[in-house]
mmCIF file of C-alpha atoms in Angstrom:
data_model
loop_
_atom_site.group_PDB
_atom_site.id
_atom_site.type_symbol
_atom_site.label_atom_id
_atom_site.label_comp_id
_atom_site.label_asym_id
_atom_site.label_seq_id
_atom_site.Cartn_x
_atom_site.Cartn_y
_atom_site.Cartn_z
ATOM 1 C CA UNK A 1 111.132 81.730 134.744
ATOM 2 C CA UNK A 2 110.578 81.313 131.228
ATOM 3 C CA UNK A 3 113.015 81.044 128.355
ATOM 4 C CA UNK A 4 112.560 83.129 125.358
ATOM 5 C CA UNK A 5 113.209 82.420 121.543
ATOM 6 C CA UNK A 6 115.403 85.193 121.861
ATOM 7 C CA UNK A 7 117.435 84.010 124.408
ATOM 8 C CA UNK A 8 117.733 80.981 123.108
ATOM 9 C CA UNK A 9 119.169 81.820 119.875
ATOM 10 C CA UNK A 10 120.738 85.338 119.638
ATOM 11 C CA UNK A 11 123.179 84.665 122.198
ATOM 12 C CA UNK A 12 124.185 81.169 121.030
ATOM 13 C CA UNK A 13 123.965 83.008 117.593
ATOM 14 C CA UNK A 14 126.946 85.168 119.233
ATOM 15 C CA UNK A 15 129.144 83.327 120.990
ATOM 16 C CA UNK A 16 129.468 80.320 118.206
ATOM 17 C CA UNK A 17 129.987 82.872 115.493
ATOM 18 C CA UNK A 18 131.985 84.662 116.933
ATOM 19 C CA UNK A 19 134.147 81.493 117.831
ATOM 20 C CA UNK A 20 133.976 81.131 114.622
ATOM 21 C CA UNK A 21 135.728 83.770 113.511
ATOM 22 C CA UNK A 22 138.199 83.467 115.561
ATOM 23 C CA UNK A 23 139.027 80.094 114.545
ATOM 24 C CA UNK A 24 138.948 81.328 110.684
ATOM 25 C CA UNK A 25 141.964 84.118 112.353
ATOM 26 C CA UNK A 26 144.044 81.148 113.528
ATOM 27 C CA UNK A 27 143.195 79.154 110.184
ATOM 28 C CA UNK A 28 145.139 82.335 108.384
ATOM 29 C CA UNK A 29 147.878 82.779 110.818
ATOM 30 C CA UNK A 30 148.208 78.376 110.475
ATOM 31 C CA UNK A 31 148.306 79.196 106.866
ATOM 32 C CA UNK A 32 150.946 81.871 106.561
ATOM 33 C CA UNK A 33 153.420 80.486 109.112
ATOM 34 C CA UNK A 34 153.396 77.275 107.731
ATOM 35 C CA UNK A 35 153.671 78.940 103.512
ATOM 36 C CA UNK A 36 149.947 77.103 102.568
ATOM 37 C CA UNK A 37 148.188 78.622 100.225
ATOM 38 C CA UNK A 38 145.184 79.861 101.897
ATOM 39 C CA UNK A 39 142.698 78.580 98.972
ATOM 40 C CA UNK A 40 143.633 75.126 100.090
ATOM 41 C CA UNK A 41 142.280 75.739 103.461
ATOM 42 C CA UNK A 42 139.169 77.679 102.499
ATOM 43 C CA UNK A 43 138.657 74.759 99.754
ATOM 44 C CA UNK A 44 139.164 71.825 102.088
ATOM 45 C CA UNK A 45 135.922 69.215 102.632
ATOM 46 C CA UNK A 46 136.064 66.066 105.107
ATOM 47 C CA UNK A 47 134.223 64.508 102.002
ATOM 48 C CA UNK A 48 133.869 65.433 98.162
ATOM 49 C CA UNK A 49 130.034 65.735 98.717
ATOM 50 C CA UNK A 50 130.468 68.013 101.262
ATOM 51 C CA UNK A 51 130.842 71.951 101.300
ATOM 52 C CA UNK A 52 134.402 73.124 101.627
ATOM 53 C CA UNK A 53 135.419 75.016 104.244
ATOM 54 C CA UNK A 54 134.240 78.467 102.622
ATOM 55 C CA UNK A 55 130.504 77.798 102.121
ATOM 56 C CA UNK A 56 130.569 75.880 105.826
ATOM 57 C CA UNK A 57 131.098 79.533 107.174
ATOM 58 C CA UNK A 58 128.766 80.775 105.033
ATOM 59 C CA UNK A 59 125.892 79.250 105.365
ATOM 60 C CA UNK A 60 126.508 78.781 109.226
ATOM 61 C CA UNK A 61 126.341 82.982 109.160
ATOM 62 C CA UNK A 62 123.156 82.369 106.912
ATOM 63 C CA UNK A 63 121.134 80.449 109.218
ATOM 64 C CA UNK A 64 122.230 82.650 112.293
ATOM 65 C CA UNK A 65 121.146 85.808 109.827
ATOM 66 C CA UNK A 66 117.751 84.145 108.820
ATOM 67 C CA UNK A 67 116.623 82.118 111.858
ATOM 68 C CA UNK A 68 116.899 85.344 113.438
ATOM 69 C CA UNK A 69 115.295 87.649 111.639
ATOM 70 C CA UNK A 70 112.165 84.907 110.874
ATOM 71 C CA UNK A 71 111.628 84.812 114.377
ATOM 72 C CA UNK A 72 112.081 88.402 114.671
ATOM 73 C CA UNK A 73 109.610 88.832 112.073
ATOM 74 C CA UNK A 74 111.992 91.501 110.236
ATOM 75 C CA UNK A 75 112.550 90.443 106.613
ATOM 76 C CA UNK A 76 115.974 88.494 106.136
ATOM 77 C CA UNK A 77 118.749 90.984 105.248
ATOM 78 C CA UNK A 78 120.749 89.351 101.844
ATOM 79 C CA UNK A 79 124.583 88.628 101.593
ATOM 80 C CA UNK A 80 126.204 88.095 98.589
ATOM 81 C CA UNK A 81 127.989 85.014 98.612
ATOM 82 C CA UNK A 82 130.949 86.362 96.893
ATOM 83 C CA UNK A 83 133.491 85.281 99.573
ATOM 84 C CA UNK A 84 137.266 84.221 98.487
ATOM 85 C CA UNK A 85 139.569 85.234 101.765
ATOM 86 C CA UNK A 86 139.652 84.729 105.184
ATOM 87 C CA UNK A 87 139.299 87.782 105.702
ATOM 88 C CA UNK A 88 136.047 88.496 103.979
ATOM 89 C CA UNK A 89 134.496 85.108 105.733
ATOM 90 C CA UNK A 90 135.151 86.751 109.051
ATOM 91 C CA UNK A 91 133.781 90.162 107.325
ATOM 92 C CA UNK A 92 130.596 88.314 106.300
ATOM 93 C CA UNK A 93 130.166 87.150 110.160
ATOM 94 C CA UNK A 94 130.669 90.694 111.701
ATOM 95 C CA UNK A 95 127.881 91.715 109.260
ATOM 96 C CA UNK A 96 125.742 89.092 110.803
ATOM 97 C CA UNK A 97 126.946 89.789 114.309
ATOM 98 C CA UNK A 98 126.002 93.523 113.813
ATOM 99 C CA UNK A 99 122.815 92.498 112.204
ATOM 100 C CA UNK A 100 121.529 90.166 115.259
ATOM 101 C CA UNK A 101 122.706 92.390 117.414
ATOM 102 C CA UNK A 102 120.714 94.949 116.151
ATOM 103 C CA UNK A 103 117.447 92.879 116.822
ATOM 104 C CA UNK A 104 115.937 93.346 120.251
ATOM 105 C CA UNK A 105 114.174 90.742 122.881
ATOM 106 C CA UNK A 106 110.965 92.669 122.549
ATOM 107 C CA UNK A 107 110.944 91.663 118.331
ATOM 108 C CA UNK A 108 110.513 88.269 119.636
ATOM 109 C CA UNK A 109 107.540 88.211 121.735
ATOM 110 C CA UNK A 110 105.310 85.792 120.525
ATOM 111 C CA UNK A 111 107.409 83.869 118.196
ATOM 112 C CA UNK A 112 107.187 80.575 119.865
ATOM 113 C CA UNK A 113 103.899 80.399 118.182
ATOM 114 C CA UNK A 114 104.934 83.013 114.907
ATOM 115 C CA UNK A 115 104.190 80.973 112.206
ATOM 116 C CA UNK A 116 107.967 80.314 110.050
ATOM 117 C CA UNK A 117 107.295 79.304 106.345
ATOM 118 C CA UNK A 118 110.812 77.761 104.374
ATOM 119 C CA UNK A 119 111.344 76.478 100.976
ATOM 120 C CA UNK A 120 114.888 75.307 101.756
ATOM 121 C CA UNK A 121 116.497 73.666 98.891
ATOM 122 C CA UNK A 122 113.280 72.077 97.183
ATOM 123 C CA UNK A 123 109.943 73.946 96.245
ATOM 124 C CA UNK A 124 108.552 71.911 99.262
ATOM 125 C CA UNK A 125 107.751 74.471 101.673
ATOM 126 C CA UNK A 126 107.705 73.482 105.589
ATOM 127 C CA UNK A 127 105.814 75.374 108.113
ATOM 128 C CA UNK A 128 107.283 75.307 111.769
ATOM 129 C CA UNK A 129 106.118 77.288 114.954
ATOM 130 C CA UNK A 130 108.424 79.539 115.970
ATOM 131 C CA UNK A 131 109.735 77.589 118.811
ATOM 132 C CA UNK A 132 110.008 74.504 116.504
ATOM 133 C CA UNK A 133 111.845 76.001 113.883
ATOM 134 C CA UNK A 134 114.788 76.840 116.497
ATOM 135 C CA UNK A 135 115.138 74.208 117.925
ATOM 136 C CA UNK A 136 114.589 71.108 115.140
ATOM 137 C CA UNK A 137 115.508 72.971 112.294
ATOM 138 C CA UNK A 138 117.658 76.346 112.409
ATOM 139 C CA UNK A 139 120.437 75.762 115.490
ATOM 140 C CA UNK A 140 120.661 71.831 114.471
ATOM 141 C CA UNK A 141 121.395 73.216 110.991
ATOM 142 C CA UNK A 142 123.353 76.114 112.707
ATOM 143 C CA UNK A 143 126.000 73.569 115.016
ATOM 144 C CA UNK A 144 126.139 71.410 111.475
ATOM 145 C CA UNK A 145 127.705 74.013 110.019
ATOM 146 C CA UNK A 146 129.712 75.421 112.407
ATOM 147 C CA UNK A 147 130.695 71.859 113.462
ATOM 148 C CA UNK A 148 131.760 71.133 110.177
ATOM 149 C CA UNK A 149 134.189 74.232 109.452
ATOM 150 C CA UNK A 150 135.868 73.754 112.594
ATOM 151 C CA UNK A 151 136.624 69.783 111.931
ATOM 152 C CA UNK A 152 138.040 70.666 108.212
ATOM 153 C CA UNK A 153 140.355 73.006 109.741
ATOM 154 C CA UNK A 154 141.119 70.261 113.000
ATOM 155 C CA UNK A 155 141.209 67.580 110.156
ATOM 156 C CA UNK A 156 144.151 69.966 108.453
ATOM 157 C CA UNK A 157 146.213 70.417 110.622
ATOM 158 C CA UNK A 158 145.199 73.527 112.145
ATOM 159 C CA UNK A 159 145.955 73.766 116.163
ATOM 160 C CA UNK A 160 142.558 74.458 117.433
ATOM 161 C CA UNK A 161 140.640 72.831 119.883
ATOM 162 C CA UNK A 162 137.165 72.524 122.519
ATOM 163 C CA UNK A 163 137.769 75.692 123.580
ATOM 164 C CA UNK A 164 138.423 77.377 120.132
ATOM 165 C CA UNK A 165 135.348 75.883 118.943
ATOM 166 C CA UNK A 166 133.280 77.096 122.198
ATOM 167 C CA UNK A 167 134.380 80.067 122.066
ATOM 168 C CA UNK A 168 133.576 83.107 125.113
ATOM 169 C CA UNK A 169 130.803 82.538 127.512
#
């Protein structure tokens, strides 16, 4: 049996991002029972080089978005990253969530081999296969995000745990 690109990323796409969100739900509900101001939260870093809490989310919904639609070979739908709220974080990953789950297994034949071109963060551009840029560059980059936004919310207090961060299988 062989594994496809697709399988190996729109589902895992799913189920963390989803996690995800729900996490971000008991960030809120931490937040309001316990009078924080949600900002606090949604501005919180484990370091002061790192993203807070908001652009963690964000950019963990970006790489789902764009890792999928590269290998998809569909052109990358844009977000505006004009996020303030819980609430419009877990907005911005049910647009994602509707967006992968719009793309179908057949969009991804051939993409081990598809040839994925990025300029992330320098002019530099890398050049993957397919297959490559899954699995060394877009879910490592993926988990680091997600990783991260669940630990600032662990880190502050916020009563969530393996399972939380797992999410439904």
């Amino acid at each position: 049996m062989t594994t496809t690109l697709y399988a190996t990323s729109i589902p895992v796409f799913t189920q963390m991002l989803g996690a995800l969100s729900q996490v971000l739900a008991k960030a809120e509900a931490h937040a309001t029972a316990r009078g924080i101001d949600p900002n606090a939260l949604l501005q919180a870093r484990l370091y002061p080089d790192m993203f807070p809490l908001l652009r963690q989310a964000c950019v963990a919904s970006d790489f789902a978005r764009s890792v999928s639609a590269r290998l998809a070979g569909v052109e990358v739908p844009a977000f505006e990253d004009n996020e303030q709220t819980f609430a419009d974080l877990r907005a911005r990953i049910d647009r994602t969530l509707s967006f992968i789950g719009s793309l179908m297994p057949a969009q991804f034949e051939g993409s081990d081999t598809r040839e994925i071109v990025t300029q992330a963060g320098t002019p530099k551009e890398k050049r993957f296969s397919g297959t490559s840029y899954l699995l060394n560059y877009g879910l490592p980059h993926f988990y680091f995000h997600t990783s991260a936004a669940y630990m600032i919310l662990r880190h502050n207090g916020v009563e969530v745990g393996k399972k939380d961060y797992i999410g439904t299988y």
